[in-house]
Amino acid sequence: MVAKSPAQACEPLIAMRRNKANSVLLGKALKPLSLAQLESQLRPIFLAALGGDAAAYRLFLDTISTRLRGYLRQMLARVGRNEMSETEDVLQETLLALHLSRHTYDPASPVTAWARAIARYKLVDHLRRTGRHASNLPIDDEAYQLAAPDDAASDAKLDLARAMQALPERTRTLIDRVKLQGTSVAEAASATGMTETAAKVAIHRGLQAMAKFLSKRGAKAI
């Protein structure tokens, strides 16, 4: 039997995604999968994505988002954070990090563990920025080196800068202050003349827009 390439291996799943009804069924089917089963499905998809398959890249992001959303929701609940909007914000930051760090992935490592390690890193970073301790989080991920090679890091910074530039100025300022400089939402909101609630909404929508922008760029660039 001739071995299938990563792209060939994930063709059935990609075809299912193109059909809206089937993509819903796919999402429902993936939820109860064990980590090993999920890995067996995601690995060929991600390898095909890294090989330049745009449909595989979108499928990977859609599928891993479902798994990581549940993981982040559970971890935030352990430290008393139960707002769904907070889960979504950390998820969007994680998707940005996955995109910017995709060139650091070691094909010899499980893609699910690599993605979850990045999610945990972003979660801990989020808790530190918001003044919460992360000591209650379980140490259940392998320690992955998230620093990219110089050339990949330069490309990542350029991608991030372009994504930021595509945002409205006030949203860009909020994300820079809160997510990059580590100031509180209240302080950033005050500096931009917004209410704290409005600032939270703007940051959330801005992160979503950045993730969408970068996923499109990634689908063209990888």
Protein backbone atom coordinates (compact mmCIF):
# COMPACT_ATOMS: atom_id res chain seq x y z
CA MET A 1 0.00 0.00 0.00
CA VAL A 2 1.33 3.42 -0.94
CA ALA A 3 1.68 5.73 2.04
CA LYS A 4 -0.48 8.83 1.88
CA SER A 5 1.01 12.29 2.10
CA PRO A 6 -0.23 14.59 4.90
CA ALA A 7 -2.34 16.48 2.37
CA GLN A 8 -3.92 13.27 1.05
CA ALA A 9 -4.55 11.99 4.57
CA CYS A 10 -6.64 14.99 5.54
CA GLU A 11 -8.53 15.36 2.24
CA PRO A 12 -11.71 13.65 3.58
CA LEU A 13 -11.85 16.00 6.58
CA ILE A 14 -11.25 19.07 4.43
CA ALA A 15 -14.00 17.99 2.06
CA MET A 16 -16.37 17.67 5.02
CA ARG A 17 -15.53 21.19 6.15
CA ARG A 18 -16.45 22.62 2.77
CA ASN A 19 -19.98 21.41 3.30
CA LYS A 20 -21.62 23.48 6.06
CA ALA A 21 -23.84 20.71 7.35
CA ASN A 22 -20.99 18.23 7.46
CA SER A 23 -18.71 20.72 9.18
CA VAL A 24 -21.24 20.95 12.02
CA LEU A 25 -21.30 17.18 12.30
CA LEU A 26 -17.50 17.18 12.30
CA GLY A 27 -17.41 19.61 15.20
CA LYS A 28 -19.81 17.42 17.18
CA ALA A 29 -17.85 14.29 16.36
CA LEU A 30 -14.53 15.70 17.47
CA LYS A 31 -15.63 16.74 20.97
CA PRO A 32 -15.72 13.27 22.58
CA LEU A 33 -12.46 12.10 21.00
CA SER A 34 -9.62 11.08 23.28
CA LEU A 35 -6.42 13.10 23.09
CA ALA A 36 -4.76 10.28 21.11
CA GLN A 37 -7.63 10.16 18.62
CA LEU A 38 -7.60 13.93 18.26
CA GLU A 39 -3.86 13.85 17.66
CA SER A 40 -4.25 11.24 14.94
CA GLN A 41 -6.72 13.52 13.14
CA LEU A 42 -5.01 16.86 13.74
CA ARG A 43 -1.43 15.86 12.94
CA PRO A 44 -1.92 15.18 9.19
CA ILE A 45 -4.09 18.30 8.94
CA PHE A 46 -1.44 20.52 10.51
CA LEU A 47 1.38 18.99 8.47
CA ALA A 48 -0.66 19.61 5.33
CA ALA A 49 -1.24 23.18 6.51
CA LEU A 50 2.48 23.73 7.00
CA GLY A 51 2.93 22.40 3.48
CA GLY A 52 0.79 25.23 2.12
CA ASP A 53 -2.75 23.81 2.18
CA ALA A 54 -4.99 26.78 3.08
CA ALA A 55 -8.09 24.64 3.68
CA ALA A 56 -6.16 22.40 6.05
CA TYR A 57 -4.88 25.46 7.93
CA ARG A 58 -8.40 26.79 8.46
CA LEU A 59 -9.62 23.35 9.50
CA PHE A 60 -6.77 23.04 12.01
CA LEU A 61 -7.60 26.42 13.58
CA ASP A 62 -11.32 25.64 13.75
CA THR A 63 -10.73 22.22 15.31
CA ILE A 64 -8.03 23.18 17.80
CA SER A 65 -10.12 26.20 18.87
CA THR A 66 -12.89 23.90 20.10
CA ARG A 67 -10.48 21.82 22.18
CA LEU A 68 -8.52 24.77 23.56
CA ARG A 69 -11.68 26.69 24.47
CA GLY A 70 -12.73 23.87 26.78
CA TYR A 71 -9.24 23.57 28.24
CA LEU A 72 -8.96 27.32 28.93
CA ARG A 73 -12.47 27.49 30.39
CA GLN A 74 -11.63 24.69 32.84
CA MET A 75 -8.28 26.22 33.83
CA LEU A 76 -9.79 29.68 34.39
CA ALA A 77 -12.56 28.14 36.50
CA ARG A 78 -9.91 26.63 38.76
CA VAL A 79 -8.76 30.11 39.73
CA GLY A 80 -12.27 31.48 40.07
CA ARG A 81 -12.60 33.08 36.65
CA ASN A 82 -15.84 32.05 34.99
CA GLU A 83 -16.59 34.78 32.45
CA MET A 84 -16.90 33.35 28.96
CA SER A 85 -15.54 36.58 27.48
CA GLU A 86 -12.29 36.06 29.36
CA THR A 87 -11.97 32.54 27.98
CA GLU A 88 -12.52 33.89 24.47
CA ASP A 89 -9.90 36.62 24.94
CA VAL A 90 -7.25 34.12 26.06
CA LEU A 91 -8.28 31.80 23.21
CA GLN A 92 -7.80 34.56 20.64
CA GLU A 93 -4.38 35.38 22.13
CA THR A 94 -3.52 31.68 21.90
CA LEU A 95 -4.57 31.49 18.25
CA LEU A 96 -2.40 34.53 17.52
CA ALA A 97 0.51 32.82 19.26
CA LEU A 98 -0.09 29.55 17.39
CA HIS A 99 0.03 31.43 14.11
CA LEU A 100 3.14 33.41 15.00
CA SER A 101 4.91 30.33 16.41
CA ARG A 102 3.89 27.81 13.74
CA HIS A 103 7.42 27.66 12.33
CA THR A 104 8.73 26.51 15.73
CA TYR A 105 6.69 23.30 15.66
CA ASP A 106 8.82 20.16 15.78
CA PRO A 107 7.17 17.50 13.56
CA ALA A 108 8.47 14.84 15.93
CA SER A 109 6.27 16.24 18.74
CA PRO A 110 2.50 15.85 19.20
CA VAL A 111 0.75 18.86 17.71
CA THR A 112 -1.93 18.77 20.42
CA ALA A 113 0.69 19.04 23.18
CA TRP A 114 2.48 21.84 21.32
CA ALA A 115 -0.77 23.79 20.96
CA ARG A 116 -1.80 23.23 24.57
CA ALA A 117 1.64 24.26 25.83
CA ILE A 118 1.23 27.57 24.02
CA ALA A 119 -2.31 27.92 25.41
CA ARG A 120 -1.04 27.37 28.94
CA TYR A 121 1.77 29.86 28.40
CA LYS A 122 -0.74 32.50 27.26
CA LEU A 123 -3.06 31.65 30.15
CA VAL A 124 -0.32 32.08 32.75
CA ASP A 125 0.74 35.33 31.09
CA HIS A 126 -2.88 36.55 31.16
CA LEU A 127 -3.26 35.72 34.86
CA ARG A 128 -0.03 37.50 35.72
CA ARG A 129 -1.12 40.61 33.82
CA THR A 130 -4.45 40.66 35.61
CA GLY A 131 -2.91 40.20 39.05
CA ARG A 132 -3.86 36.58 39.62
CA HIS A 133 -1.58 33.73 40.64
CA ALA A 134 -1.29 30.68 38.42
CA SER A 135 -0.22 28.31 41.20
CA ASN A 136 -3.50 26.37 41.02
CA LEU A 137 -2.91 25.38 37.41
CA PRO A 138 -1.65 21.81 36.92
CA ILE A 139 1.79 21.33 35.41
CA ASP A 140 0.65 18.82 32.81
CA ASP A 141 2.35 20.05 29.65
CA GLU A 142 5.81 19.36 28.37
CA ALA A 143 8.12 22.38 28.39
CA TYR A 144 8.27 23.58 24.80
CA GLN A 145 10.66 26.29 23.69
CA LEU A 146 8.43 28.98 22.24
CA ALA A 147 11.18 31.25 20.94
CA ALA A 148 11.35 31.16 17.16
CA PRO A 149 14.52 31.26 15.05
CA ASP A 150 15.62 34.78 14.18
CA ASP A 151 14.18 34.74 10.66
CA ALA A 152 10.86 33.27 11.78
CA ALA A 153 10.72 35.71 14.71
CA SER A 154 11.23 38.63 12.33
CA ASP A 155 8.42 37.39 10.09
CA ALA A 156 6.19 36.94 13.13
CA LYS A 157 6.84 40.49 14.33
CA LEU A 158 6.06 41.82 10.85
CA ASP A 159 2.82 39.81 10.72
CA LEU A 160 1.83 41.10 14.15
CA ALA A 161 2.60 44.70 13.20
CA ARG A 162 0.47 44.37 10.05
CA ALA A 163 -2.41 42.87 12.02
CA MET A 164 -2.22 45.73 14.52
CA GLN A 165 -2.16 48.34 11.78
CA ALA A 166 -5.39 46.93 10.34
CA LEU A 167 -7.24 47.85 13.55
CA PRO A 168 -8.87 51.18 14.39
CA GLU A 169 -6.41 53.46 16.20
CA ARG A 170 -8.19 53.39 19.55
CA THR A 171 -8.50 49.60 19.50
CA ARG A 172 -4.84 49.33 18.57
CA THR A 173 -3.91 51.56 21.51
CA LEU A 174 -6.00 49.48 23.91
CA ILE A 175 -4.44 46.19 22.81
CA ASP A 176 -0.95 47.67 22.94
CA ARG A 177 -1.46 48.98 26.47
CA VAL A 178 -3.27 45.95 27.92
CA LYS A 179 -1.82 42.98 26.03
CA LEU A 180 1.69 44.21 25.27
CA GLN A 181 2.52 46.72 28.00
CA GLY A 182 0.56 44.97 30.75
CA THR A 183 -1.52 47.91 31.99
CA SER A 184 -4.98 47.27 33.43
CA VAL A 185 -8.12 47.57 31.31
CA ALA A 186 -9.32 50.35 33.59
CA GLU A 187 -6.14 52.38 33.04
CA ALA A 188 -6.17 51.82 29.29
CA ALA A 189 -9.85 52.73 29.08
CA SER A 190 -9.26 55.95 31.00
CA ALA A 191 -6.33 56.89 28.75
CA THR A 192 -8.45 56.44 25.62
CA GLY A 193 -11.60 58.10 26.97
CA MET A 194 -13.69 54.93 27.07
CA THR A 195 -15.63 53.10 29.74
CA GLU A 196 -14.05 49.90 31.03
CA THR A 197 -16.88 47.83 29.54
CA ALA A 198 -16.48 49.44 26.12
CA ALA A 199 -12.72 48.91 26.28
CA LYS A 200 -13.17 45.21 27.06
CA VAL A 201 -15.50 44.80 24.08
CA ALA A 202 -13.09 46.68 21.79
CA ILE A 203 -10.14 44.55 22.91
CA HIS A 204 -12.11 41.34 22.43
CA ARG A 205 -13.22 42.32 18.93
CA GLY A 206 -9.73 43.56 18.09
CA LEU A 207 -8.16 40.24 19.07
CA GLN A 208 -10.72 38.39 16.97
CA ALA A 209 -9.97 40.62 13.99
CA MET A 210 -6.22 40.09 14.43
CA ALA A 211 -6.61 36.32 14.63
CA LYS A 212 -8.73 36.34 11.47
CA PHE A 213 -6.25 38.61 9.68
CA LEU A 214 -3.28 36.45 10.62
CA SER A 215 -5.02 33.17 9.77
CA LYS A 216 -5.68 34.50 6.27
CA ARG A 217 -2.07 35.63 5.91
CA GLY A 218 -0.87 32.30 7.25
CA ALA A 219 -2.95 30.37 4.79
CA LYS A 220 -1.24 32.30 1.99
CA ALA A 221 2.26 32.27 3.46
CA ILE A 222 2.78 28.76 4.79
